[in-house]
Coordinates of C-alpha atoms in Angstrom, one line a residue:
M1 CA 159.9 76.7 110.0
D2 CA 157.7 75.2 107.3
F3 CA 155.1 74.3 109.9
L4 CA 154.4 78.1 110.2
A5 CA 154.1 78.6 106.4
G6 CA 151.1 80.3 105.0
D7 CA 149.5 83.8 104.8
G8 CA 146.8 83.3 107.3
E9 CA 146.3 85.7 110.2
M10 CA 147.3 83.3 112.9
A11 CA 150.3 81.9 111.0
T12 CA 151.6 85.4 110.5
M13 CA 150.9 86.3 114.1
I14 CA 152.7 83.3 115.5
R15 CA 155.7 83.9 113.2
E16 CA 156.0 87.5 114.2
K17 CA 155.5 87.0 117.9
D18 CA 158.6 87.0 120.1
W19 CA 158.4 83.7 121.9
S20 CA 161.8 83.9 123.5
A21 CA 160.5 85.1 126.8
H22 CA 157.5 82.7 126.7
S23 CA 157.4 79.3 128.4
F24 CA 157.3 77.8 124.9
G25 CA 160.7 79.3 124.0
R26 CA 161.8 80.2 120.5
T27 CA 159.8 78.6 117.7
E28 CA 163.1 77.0 116.3
D29 CA 163.3 75.0 119.6
W30 CA 159.6 73.8 119.6
P31 CA 159.4 70.0 119.7
Q32 CA 158.4 68.1 116.5
S33 CA 155.1 66.9 118.1
L34 CA 154.0 70.5 118.5
R35 CA 155.3 71.5 115.1
S36 CA 153.3 68.7 113.4
A37 CA 150.1 69.4 115.4
L38 CA 150.3 73.1 114.7
A39 CA 151.0 72.6 111.0
I40 CA 147.8 70.6 110.8
C41 CA 145.9 73.1 113.0
L42 CA 146.8 76.2 111.0
N43 CA 146.0 74.6 107.6
S44 CA 142.6 73.3 108.8
A45 CA 139.4 75.2 107.7
F46 CA 137.6 73.9 110.8
P47 CA 137.9 75.8 114.1
T48 CA 140.9 74.1 115.8
A49 CA 143.0 75.0 118.9
I50 CA 145.9 73.4 120.7
Y51 CA 146.2 73.5 124.5
W52 CA 149.9 72.8 125.1
G53 CA 152.0 72.2 128.2
S54 CA 151.2 71.9 131.8
E55 CA 149.3 75.2 131.8
L56 CA 147.4 74.3 128.6
R57 CA 148.5 77.4 126.8
L58 CA 146.6 78.3 123.6
L59 CA 147.6 78.1 119.9
Y60 CA 144.8 78.3 117.3
N61 CA 143.9 78.8 113.7
D62 CA 142.0 81.6 111.9
A63 CA 138.6 79.7 112.1
W64 CA 138.9 79.4 115.9
A65 CA 139.9 83.0 116.5
P66 CA 136.4 84.5 116.8
I67 CA 135.4 82.0 119.5
P68 CA 136.9 83.9 122.5
G69 CA 135.5 87.2 121.2
P70 CA 137.4 90.2 122.4
R71 CA 139.9 87.9 124.3
H72 CA 141.5 87.4 120.9
P73 CA 144.4 88.0 120.1
G74 CA 145.4 88.2 123.8
A75 CA 144.4 84.5 124.1
L76 CA 147.4 83.5 121.9
G77 CA 149.9 81.7 124.1
A78 CA 147.8 82.4 127.3
P79 CA 146.9 79.7 129.8
A80 CA 143.4 78.1 129.4
K81 CA 142.6 79.0 133.0
E82 CA 143.0 82.7 132.3
V83 CA 141.4 82.7 128.9
W84 CA 138.3 80.7 130.1
S85 CA 138.1 81.9 133.7
D86 CA 134.3 82.3 133.3
I87 CA 133.8 78.6 132.4
W88 CA 136.9 77.1 133.9
S89 CA 134.9 75.3 136.6
I90 CA 133.1 73.5 133.7
I91 CA 135.9 72.7 131.3
E92 CA 138.8 72.0 133.8
P93 CA 137.4 68.6 134.8
Q94 CA 137.0 67.8 131.1
F95 CA 140.7 68.6 130.4
S96 CA 141.7 66.6 133.5
E97 CA 139.8 63.5 132.5
V98 CA 141.2 63.6 128.9
I99 CA 144.8 63.9 130.3
R100 CA 144.2 61.3 133.0
S101 CA 142.5 58.7 130.8
G102 CA 144.3 59.4 127.5
K103 CA 140.9 59.1 125.8
G104 CA 139.1 61.7 123.7
L105 CA 135.9 63.5 124.8
F106 CA 133.0 64.8 122.6
L107 CA 130.1 67.0 123.8
Q108 CA 127.2 68.1 121.6
D109 CA 125.2 71.3 122.2
H110 CA 126.8 71.7 125.6
M111 CA 125.8 74.9 127.4
L112 CA 128.7 77.2 128.4
P113 CA 127.8 80.4 130.3
M114 CA 130.5 82.6 128.7
Q115 CA 131.2 86.2 129.6
R116 CA 133.0 87.3 126.4
Y117 CA 131.5 90.8 126.3
G118 CA 131.3 91.8 129.9
F119 CA 128.1 89.9 130.8
E120 CA 127.0 86.3 130.9
E121 CA 125.7 84.7 127.7
E122 CA 123.9 81.5 127.3
T123 CA 126.0 79.8 124.6
Y124 CA 126.0 76.2 123.3
W125 CA 128.9 74.3 121.7
S126 CA 129.6 71.0 120.0
Y127 CA 133.3 70.2 120.6
S128 CA 135.9 67.5 121.2
F129 CA 139.1 67.2 123.3
T130 CA 141.7 64.8 122.0
P131 CA 145.0 64.0 123.9
L132 CA 148.3 65.0 122.2
R133 CA 151.4 62.8 122.9
G134 CA 154.9 64.0 122.8
E135 CA 158.1 62.3 121.5
Q136 CA 158.3 60.2 124.7
G137 CA 154.7 59.0 124.4
N138 CA 153.4 61.0 127.3
I139 CA 150.4 63.4 127.0
V140 CA 151.7 66.9 126.5
G141 CA 148.6 68.8 125.2
V142 CA 145.0 68.6 124.1
W143 CA 143.7 69.0 120.6
N144 CA 140.4 70.9 120.4
T145 CA 137.9 71.2 117.6
G146 CA 134.4 72.5 117.7
S147 CA 131.9 75.2 116.8
E148 CA 129.2 77.2 118.4
T149 CA 125.7 75.8 118.1
T150 CA 123.8 78.5 120.0
A151 CA 121.7 79.5 117.1
N152 CA 120.7 75.9 116.3
V153 CA 119.8 75.2 119.9
I154 CA 117.7 78.4 120.3
Q155 CA 116.0 78.0 117.0
R156 CA 115.0 74.4 118.0
R157 CA 113.9 75.6 121.4
N158 CA 111.9 78.5 119.9
A159 CA 110.2 76.1 117.5
E160 CA 109.2 73.9 120.4
F161 CA 108.0 77.0 122.3
Q162 CA 105.8 78.1 119.4
V163 CA 104.2 74.6 119.1
K164 CA 103.4 74.5 122.8
L165 CA 102.1 78.1 122.7
N166 CA 99.8 77.2 119.9
E167 CA 98.5 74.3 121.8
A168 CA 97.9 76.4 124.8
L169 CA 96.2 79.2 122.8
R170 CA 93.7 76.7 121.4
G171 CA 92.2 76.5 124.9
A172 CA 91.9 80.2 125.3
V173 CA 88.3 81.4 125.5
T174 CA 88.9 84.9 124.1
A175 CA 91.6 86.7 122.2
Q176 CA 92.4 88.7 125.3
D177 CA 92.9 85.5 127.3
G178 CA 95.2 84.3 124.6
L179 CA 97.1 87.5 124.6
R180 CA 97.7 87.4 128.3
L181 CA 98.9 83.8 128.0
A182 CA 101.2 84.5 125.1
L183 CA 102.8 87.5 127.0
E184 CA 103.4 85.5 130.1
R185 CA 104.9 82.5 128.3
L186 CA 107.1 84.7 126.1
G187 CA 108.4 86.5 129.1
L188 CA 109.2 83.3 130.9
H189 CA 110.8 81.8 127.8
L190 CA 113.1 84.8 127.2
S191 CA 113.7 85.5 130.9
A192 CA 112.3 89.0 130.6
A193 CA 111.2 91.1 133.5
H194 CA 108.4 92.9 131.8
V195 CA 106.4 92.2 128.6
G196 CA 103.5 94.1 127.2
I197 CA 101.5 95.6 124.4
A198 CA 101.8 99.3 124.0
K199 CA 99.6 101.7 122.0
P200 CA 101.3 104.9 120.8
R201 CA 100.1 108.3 121.8
A202 CA 101.0 111.4 119.8
A203 CA 104.6 111.6 118.6
G204 CA 106.9 112.1 121.6
D205 CA 104.1 111.5 124.2
G206 CA 104.9 107.9 125.0
F207 CA 102.6 104.9 125.0
D208 CA 99.5 103.5 126.8
I209 CA 99.9 99.9 128.0
A210 CA 97.1 97.8 126.7
Q211 CA 98.2 94.5 128.2
Q212 CA 101.2 93.4 130.3
W213 CA 103.0 90.7 132.3
R214 CA 105.6 91.2 135.0
A215 CA 107.9 88.5 136.2
P216 CA 107.4 87.5 139.9
Q217 CA 109.9 89.2 142.2
S218 CA 111.2 91.2 139.2
G219 CA 110.8 94.5 141.0
V220 CA 109.3 96.1 137.9
P221 CA 107.0 98.8 138.9
S222 CA 103.3 98.6 138.0
E223 CA 102.5 101.3 135.3
E224 CA 99.8 102.0 132.9
T225 CA 101.9 104.1 130.5
L226 CA 105.4 104.1 129.1
A227 CA 107.4 107.3 128.8
A228 CA 108.8 108.5 125.5
I229 CA 111.7 106.4 124.2
G230 CA 113.5 109.1 122.3
P231 CA 112.7 110.8 119.0
R232 CA 115.2 108.8 116.9
A233 CA 114.1 105.5 118.4
E234 CA 110.4 106.3 118.1
A235 CA 110.8 107.4 114.5
E236 CA 112.4 104.0 113.6
L237 CA 109.6 102.2 115.4
R238 CA 106.9 104.2 113.6
A239 CA 108.7 103.4 110.3
G240 CA 108.1 99.7 111.1
K241 CA 111.6 98.8 112.3
D242 CA 112.4 96.5 115.2
L243 CA 114.1 98.4 118.0
F244 CA 116.8 97.2 120.4
L245 CA 117.9 99.5 123.3
T246 CA 120.8 98.8 125.5
R247 CA 122.5 100.9 128.2
R248 CA 125.9 99.7 126.9
A249 CA 125.5 101.5 123.6
A250 CA 127.7 104.5 123.3
D251 CA 125.5 106.3 120.8
L252 CA 122.2 105.8 122.8
E253 CA 120.2 109.0 122.7
P254 CA 119.6 110.6 126.1
E255 CA 115.9 110.0 126.2
S256 CA 116.4 106.3 125.5
R257 CA 119.0 106.1 128.3
A258 CA 116.7 107.9 130.7
Y259 CA 113.9 105.5 129.7
L260 CA 116.1 102.4 130.6
E261 CA 117.5 103.9 133.8
A262 CA 114.2 105.1 135.1
R263 CA 112.9 101.4 135.0
R264 CA 116.2 99.9 136.2
I265 CA 116.5 97.8 133.1
S266 CA 119.5 97.0 131.0
N267 CA 117.9 96.2 127.6
A268 CA 114.6 96.6 125.9
I269 CA 113.2 95.6 122.5
F270 CA 110.2 96.9 120.7
V271 CA 108.6 95.2 117.7
P272 CA 106.0 97.3 115.9
W273 CA 102.6 96.2 114.5
I274 CA 101.7 98.4 111.5
E275 CA 98.2 98.8 110.2
G276 CA 97.3 101.1 107.3
G277 CA 100.8 102.4 107.1
R278 CA 101.0 103.6 110.7
L279 CA 102.1 102.3 114.0
D280 CA 99.0 100.7 115.6
Q281 CA 100.7 99.1 118.6
A282 CA 104.0 97.4 119.6
I283 CA 105.1 94.5 121.8
F284 CA 107.9 95.4 124.2
L285 CA 110.2 93.3 126.4
H286 CA 112.4 94.6 129.3
W287 CA 115.3 92.8 130.8
S288 CA 116.9 93.7 134.1
R289 CA 120.1 91.7 133.4
P290 CA 122.3 92.6 130.3
R291 CA 121.4 90.7 127.2
A292 CA 123.1 90.6 123.8
Q293 CA 121.1 91.7 120.8
S294 CA 119.8 88.6 119.0
V295 CA 118.1 88.3 115.7
L296 CA 116.6 85.1 117.1
D297 CA 114.9 87.0 119.9
M298 CA 113.5 89.5 117.5
S299 CA 112.3 86.7 115.2
L300 CA 110.5 84.9 118.0
V301 CA 108.9 88.1 119.2
E302 CA 107.7 88.9 115.7
R303 CA 106.2 85.5 115.3
V304 CA 104.4 85.7 118.6
L305 CA 103.1 89.2 117.8
D306 CA 101.9 87.9 114.4
L307 CA 100.2 85.0 116.2
V308 CA 98.4 86.9 118.8
M309 CA 97.4 89.7 116.4
G310 CA 96.1 87.0 114.1
W311 CA 94.0 85.6 116.9
I312 CA 92.7 89.1 117.8
A313 CA 91.9 89.7 114.1
R314 CA 90.1 86.4 113.8
E315 CA 88.0 87.1 116.9
R316 CA 87.1 90.6 115.6
T317 CA 86.2 89.0 112.2
H318 CA 84.0 86.4 113.9
A319 CA 82.4 89.2 116.0
R320 CA 81.8 91.3 112.9
E321 CA 80.4 88.3 111.0
A322 CA 78.0 87.6 113.9
V323 CA 76.9 91.3 114.0
M324 CA 76.7 91.4 110.2
A325 CA 74.6 88.2 110.1
Q326 CA 72.4 89.6 112.8
E327 CA 72.1 92.9 111.0
I328 CA 71.4 91.2 107.7
D329 CA 68.7 89.2 109.4
H330 CA 67.3 92.3 111.1
R331 CA 67.3 94.3 107.8
A332 CA 65.7 91.4 105.9
R333 CA 62.9 91.1 108.5
N334 CA 62.5 94.9 108.6
M335 CA 62.3 95.0 104.8
L336 CA 59.7 92.2 104.8
A337 CA 57.8 94.1 107.4
I338 CA 57.9 97.3 105.4
L339 CA 56.8 95.5 102.3
R340 CA 54.0 93.8 104.2
S341 CA 52.9 97.1 105.7
T342 CA 53.1 98.9 102.4
S343 CA 50.9 96.3 100.7
R344 CA 48.3 96.5 103.5
L345 CA 48.2 100.3 103.5
I346 CA 47.9 100.9 99.7
K347 CA 44.3 101.9 98.7
A348 CA 43.3 100.9 95.2
E349 CA 40.1 100.3 93.3
T350 CA 41.4 97.5 91.1
V351 CA 44.0 94.8 91.3
A352 CA 45.9 96.4 88.5
E353 CA 46.0 99.7 90.3
F354 CA 47.1 98.0 93.5
R355 CA 49.9 96.1 91.6
E356 CA 51.1 99.3 90.0
K357 CA 51.3 101.2 93.3
L358 CA 53.0 98.3 95.1
D359 CA 55.5 97.9 92.2
E360 CA 56.4 101.6 92.3
R361 CA 57.1 101.6 96.0
I362 CA 59.1 98.3 96.0
T363 CA 61.2 99.7 93.1
S364 CA 61.9 102.9 95.0
L365 CA 63.0 100.9 98.1
S366 CA 65.2 98.8 95.8
R367 CA 66.9 101.8 94.3
T368 CA 67.7 103.3 97.6
H369 CA 69.0 99.9 98.9
G370 CA 71.2 99.6 95.8
L371 CA 72.6 103.1 96.4
L372 CA 73.4 102.3 100.1
S373 CA 74.9 99.0 99.1
R374 CA 77.2 100.6 96.5
K375 CA 78.3 103.1 99.1
K376 CA 78.8 100.3 101.7
W377 CA 76.1 101.9 103.9
V378 CA 78.3 105.0 104.7
D379 CA 78.9 108.4 103.3
V380 CA 75.5 108.8 101.5
T381 CA 74.4 112.3 100.7
L382 CA 71.0 113.9 100.2
R383 CA 71.9 114.8 96.6
E384 CA 72.8 111.1 95.8
V385 CA 69.4 110.0 97.2
V386 CA 67.5 112.6 95.2
D387 CA 69.5 111.7 92.0
E388 CA 68.8 108.0 92.5
E389 CA 65.0 108.7 92.8
F390 CA 64.9 110.7 89.6
A391 CA 67.2 108.3 87.7
S392 CA 64.3 106.1 86.5
Y393 CA 62.6 109.0 84.6
G394 CA 63.4 110.0 81.1
G395 CA 65.6 112.9 79.9
D396 CA 62.6 115.1 79.1
I397 CA 61.6 115.1 82.8
H398 CA 65.2 115.6 84.0
A399 CA 65.5 118.7 81.8
R400 CA 62.5 120.2 83.7
I401 CA 63.8 119.6 87.2
D402 CA 66.0 122.1 89.0
L403 CA 68.0 120.8 92.0
G404 CA 70.2 122.7 94.4
G405 CA 71.5 122.6 98.0
P406 CA 74.6 121.9 100.1
A407 CA 76.1 118.5 100.7
V408 CA 74.1 116.9 103.5
P409 CA 75.3 113.5 104.8
L410 CA 72.6 110.9 105.7
E411 CA 72.7 107.8 107.8
P412 CA 71.3 104.7 106.1
N413 CA 67.9 104.7 107.9
D414 CA 67.4 108.4 107.2
A415 CA 68.4 107.9 103.6
Q416 CA 65.7 105.3 103.1
M417 CA 63.1 107.6 104.8
I418 CA 64.0 110.6 102.7
A419 CA 64.0 108.4 99.6
M420 CA 60.4 107.4 100.4
L421 CA 59.5 111.0 100.9
I422 CA 61.0 112.1 97.6
H423 CA 59.3 109.1 95.8
E424 CA 55.8 110.0 97.1
L425 CA 56.3 113.7 96.0
T426 CA 57.7 112.7 92.6
T427 CA 54.9 110.1 92.0
N428 CA 52.3 112.6 92.8
A429 CA 53.9 115.3 90.6
V430 CA 54.1 112.8 87.6
K431 CA 50.5 111.7 88.0
H432 CA 48.8 114.8 89.2
G433 CA 51.2 117.7 89.2
A434 CA 53.7 119.7 87.1
L435 CA 55.6 116.7 85.7
R436 CA 52.5 115.2 84.0
D437 CA 52.7 117.9 81.4
A438 CA 55.6 118.5 79.0
E439 CA 55.8 122.2 79.9
G440 CA 55.6 121.8 83.6
R441 CA 58.7 122.4 85.8
L442 CA 59.8 121.3 89.3
S443 CA 62.2 122.9 91.7
L444 CA 63.7 121.0 94.6
T445 CA 66.1 123.0 96.9
W446 CA 67.3 122.4 100.4
S447 CA 69.3 124.3 103.0
L448 CA 70.4 124.2 106.6
D449 CA 69.0 126.9 108.8
G450 CA 70.7 128.6 111.8
D451 CA 69.4 125.9 114.2
G452 CA 70.8 123.1 112.0
A453 CA 67.4 121.9 110.6
L454 CA 67.3 120.6 107.1
L455 CA 64.7 122.6 105.0
L456 CA 63.3 121.1 101.9
R457 CA 61.3 123.2 99.4
W458 CA 59.4 121.3 96.7
E459 CA 57.8 123.7 94.2
E460 CA 55.9 122.7 91.2
H461 CA 55.1 125.1 88.3
L462 CA 52.3 124.1 85.9
A463 CA 52.4 125.2 82.3
D464 CA 50.4 128.2 81.3
G465 CA 46.7 127.3 81.0
V466 CA 47.0 123.9 82.7
R467 CA 44.8 123.3 85.7
P468 CA 45.9 121.2 88.6
A469 CA 44.7 117.6 88.4
P470 CA 42.8 116.1 91.3
A471 CA 45.4 115.2 93.8
E472 CA 45.5 112.1 96.0
P473 CA 42.9 112.3 98.8
H474 CA 44.3 113.9 102.0
E475 CA 43.8 110.6 103.8
G476 CA 45.6 108.6 101.1
F477 CA 48.5 106.4 101.8
G478 CA 51.1 108.7 100.1
T479 CA 49.9 111.8 102.1
Q480 CA 49.8 109.9 105.4
L481 CA 53.3 108.5 104.7
L482 CA 54.7 112.0 104.0
T483 CA 53.3 113.3 107.3
R484 CA 54.6 110.3 109.2
I485 CA 58.1 110.6 107.8
A486 CA 58.5 114.3 108.4
R487 CA 56.7 114.5 111.7
D488 CA 57.2 111.2 113.4
H489 CA 60.6 110.0 112.1
F490 CA 62.4 113.3 112.0
G491 CA 60.4 115.2 114.6
G492 CA 59.8 117.9 112.0
S493 CA 56.9 119.5 110.1
I494 CA 55.4 119.6 106.7
R495 CA 53.4 122.4 105.1
R496 CA 51.4 121.9 101.9
E497 CA 50.0 124.7 99.8
T498 CA 48.0 124.5 96.6
A499 CA 47.9 127.4 94.1
E500 CA 46.8 127.9 90.5
T501 CA 50.4 127.7 89.4
G502 CA 51.2 124.4 91.2
L503 CA 51.9 122.7 94.4
L504 CA 54.3 123.8 97.2
Y505 CA 55.7 121.7 100.0
E506 CA 57.9 123.1 102.7
I507 CA 59.4 120.4 104.9
A508 CA 61.5 121.0 108.0
L509 CA 63.6 118.1 109.4
P510 CA 65.6 119.0 112.6
R511 CA 69.3 118.2 112.2
G512 CA 71.0 116.1 114.8
S513 CA 71.7 112.4 115.4
W514 CA 69.4 111.5 112.6
S515 CA 68.6 107.9 113.4
T516 CA 68.0 108.4 117.1
R517 CA 66.3 111.8 116.9
S518 CA 63.4 112.1 119.4
A519 CA 60.2 112.4 117.5
T520 CA 57.7 114.9 118.9
P521 CA 54.3 113.1 119.0
Q522 CA 51.4 114.9 117.5
P523 CA 48.4 112.5 117.7
D524 CA 45.1 113.6 116.3
A525 CA 42.5 114.8 118.8
D526 CA 40.2 111.8 118.1
T527 CA 43.1 109.2 118.5
T528 CA 44.3 110.0 122.0
N529 CA 43.1 108.4 125.2
G530 CA 41.8 111.7 126.6
A531 CA 38.7 112.0 128.8
T532 CA 36.4 112.0 125.8
D533 CA 37.7 108.6 124.5
A534 CA 36.8 105.5 126.5
R535 CA 38.7 103.1 124.2
R536 CA 41.8 101.3 125.5
S537 CA 44.9 103.2 124.3
V538 CA 47.9 101.7 122.6
M539 CA 51.4 103.3 122.5
I540 CA 53.4 102.5 119.4
V541 CA 57.2 102.9 119.5
E542 CA 58.6 102.1 116.1
D543 CA 61.2 104.0 114.0
E544 CA 60.1 102.7 110.6
P545 CA 57.3 105.1 109.5
I546 CA 55.6 102.6 107.2
I547 CA 55.5 99.8 109.9
A548 CA 54.3 102.4 112.4
L549 CA 51.6 103.5 110.1
D550 CA 50.5 99.9 109.6
L551 CA 50.4 99.3 113.3
V552 CA 48.3 102.4 113.8
G553 CA 45.9 101.1 111.1
M554 CA 45.7 97.7 112.8
M555 CA 45.0 99.1 116.2
E556 CA 42.4 101.6 115.0
H557 CA 40.7 98.9 112.9
A558 CA 40.5 96.7 116.0
G559 CA 38.9 99.5 118.0
Y560 CA 41.8 100.8 120.0
A561 CA 42.8 104.5 120.5
I562 CA 46.3 105.6 119.7
F563 CA 48.1 106.9 122.8
G564 CA 50.9 108.2 120.5
Q565 CA 53.5 107.0 118.0
F566 CA 57.1 107.6 118.9
A567 CA 60.4 106.8 117.1
S568 CA 62.9 106.9 120.0
V569 CA 63.5 105.9 123.6
S570 CA 63.7 109.5 124.8
A571 CA 60.4 110.5 123.2
G572 CA 58.8 107.4 124.8
L573 CA 60.1 108.2 128.2
E574 CA 59.2 111.9 128.0
N575 CA 55.6 111.2 127.0
T576 CA 54.9 108.6 129.6
A577 CA 56.2 110.7 132.5
G578 CA 52.7 112.1 133.3
R579 CA 50.3 109.6 131.8
L580 CA 50.4 106.0 130.7
P581 CA 48.9 103.9 127.9
D582 CA 46.9 100.8 128.5
I583 CA 49.4 98.7 126.4
A584 CA 52.6 99.4 124.4
L585 CA 54.0 97.9 121.2
L586 CA 57.7 98.4 121.4
D587 CA 60.4 97.9 118.7
E588 CA 63.5 96.4 120.3
N589 CA 65.9 98.5 118.2
L590 CA 65.3 102.1 117.5
G591 CA 67.8 103.4 115.0
G592 CA 70.7 101.5 116.6
E593 CA 69.5 102.3 120.2
T594 CA 68.2 99.6 122.4
S595 CA 64.7 100.2 123.8
T596 CA 65.4 98.4 127.1
P597 CA 65.3 101.5 129.3
L598 CA 61.8 102.3 128.0
L599 CA 60.8 98.7 128.4
D600 CA 61.9 98.6 132.0
H601 CA 60.1 101.9 132.7
L602 CA 56.8 100.7 131.3
V603 CA 57.0 97.3 133.0
A604 CA 57.8 99.0 136.3
K605 CA 54.7 101.2 135.8
G606 CA 52.6 98.1 135.2
V607 CA 52.0 98.7 131.5
P608 CA 51.7 95.5 129.4
V609 CA 54.3 95.5 126.6
V610 CA 54.6 93.5 123.4
I611 CA 58.1 93.5 121.9
I612 CA 58.2 93.6 118.1
S613 CA 61.7 93.1 116.6
G614 CA 63.7 92.1 113.6
Y615 CA 66.3 90.5 116.0
D616 CA 66.3 87.2 117.8
G617 CA 66.8 88.6 121.3
E618 CA 66.5 87.2 124.8
V619 CA 63.0 86.3 126.0
R620 CA 61.9 88.2 129.0
T621 CA 59.4 86.6 131.4
G622 CA 55.9 88.1 131.1
V623 CA 56.8 90.1 127.9
P624 CA 55.6 88.6 124.7
R625 CA 57.8 88.8 121.7
L626 CA 56.9 88.9 118.0
S627 CA 59.3 88.7 115.1
K628 CA 58.9 91.0 112.1
P629 CA 57.0 90.7 109.8
I630 CA 54.2 90.1 112.4
S631 CA 50.8 88.5 111.9
E632 CA 47.9 90.8 112.7
S633 CA 45.8 88.0 114.1
E634 CA 48.6 86.9 116.4
L635 CA 49.3 90.4 117.6
L636 CA 45.6 91.1 118.3
A637 CA 45.3 87.8 120.2
I638 CA 48.3 88.7 122.4
I639 CA 47.0 92.2 123.1
S640 CA 43.6 90.7 124.0
S641 CA 45.1 88.3 126.5
L642 CA 47.2 91.1 128.0

């Protein structure tokens, strides 16, 4: 019995099995040819089996034992036709040919649709059949060696799939086109009935389907949402774990089972996409037919998800870059227009005085821009803007300034406007008011009233015995700018009071959507196109107060009347409902809002319009377009022709 020596599982099992009632008979009576073949088989480290006798009954070693799956150990001594009933139609002709011809057979990566676990699997094998001869020289059995190559075949096939998918995606026009293509091809490749991208709702509330593909004739119902998949399953998914659900699982939670049964599906997998530490979305696949859990399936789905999300991220990045480039160009043009308008509006007796005033205002704009840049153009507060404006002054002035008020968030455009307002007040206080003297004090406080308006109180206190210095003329640039910012940009009001003890400003800025707030026009009596004014009227729609002030100056200098100056679409529409200007100068972008509705309204009413913009937009027939900063001579020439 040396041929059964050894401590392996199969050697032990064969020794202990009672073969007396078996067709092989007692092991002591087995022929020498079988003994020799079995001794080699049991001591081989390679998967090896012997099919012996007319029924090709099975004997095999430890390495071969996992191949039949749960059919082991019942396969020991059983006929091949019973053990391999699911693939007998494929391998029976192979056995017959080996026995008939007496020649061996080798097959590589051969597909065998096995049903080892109660459902059909796509398996691949490389194996050989070799005839075994008995003592009389006749063929009495078949020697079988081989191993499963399913993983290798699927890995190679998945790699080819990814290459072809990448090639196909390069022709996609948009990321959404690419996503649709990827879902369809993934579904076809994995024989899924339903594939999609799902975005989670609140915990336990299911998912919204963002994109999906259904196999033709799959019978999968059309749906825009997915029901909850079960608290335990959802928790794993939200934790970033891949999820495999199968109706065959004994420990499947009731909600997960109900999810599968309601959709008449046997299996489902979910692969999460995590952003910022939370579940952003997940790719899901449903199968109507049973399917084994496969790490190769999960790996492929993960790679496809990474691929399509990478495409989407790149498209978003390109879109952001395009918007950013456009916004940078717009801001640069606007800044140039502001600087040009500032230089045009400054009144000075000498070059040195002009240079000083221009330098001060450019420096103020630069400080505010630096603050916004450091804050990445978000989350800027009024206190930060005020502190930035006072930062350039020495400690002796800081000690004489009292500041106080709640945290008030500002949008970038409003922050720039308020910075200009504070700069003009501060410059005037340093040159003419309380801060020019070492004993003077300044109090700046702000609050929000019951209607949500921002109230600024600027109060200067002169030192005892100090008389107020001559202030800037009422029609000076600084005074005009203060009025324009408070009244035209924010739709608010400004009150100025001069006393022996100092200067008081009370400024009210209505709270709301700051950058798109409708400005209430308050044109002076002698600048409207009323019955007493025969001049042609010009409507100015511009949300940058300095640029608007410059345009007003240009038009008045050229002999035009000002119909009104407005900072929003709604204000423009409201104030042209009853009467119309002779011509309109229209900024294309008003605090992030397109002015197209106002443009269409004016054109429909027959009002000639000149678009003035920091963007390179589309050209409209019959509507001239000027890019900021504009040329006065070019603007006047266009207005004259219109």
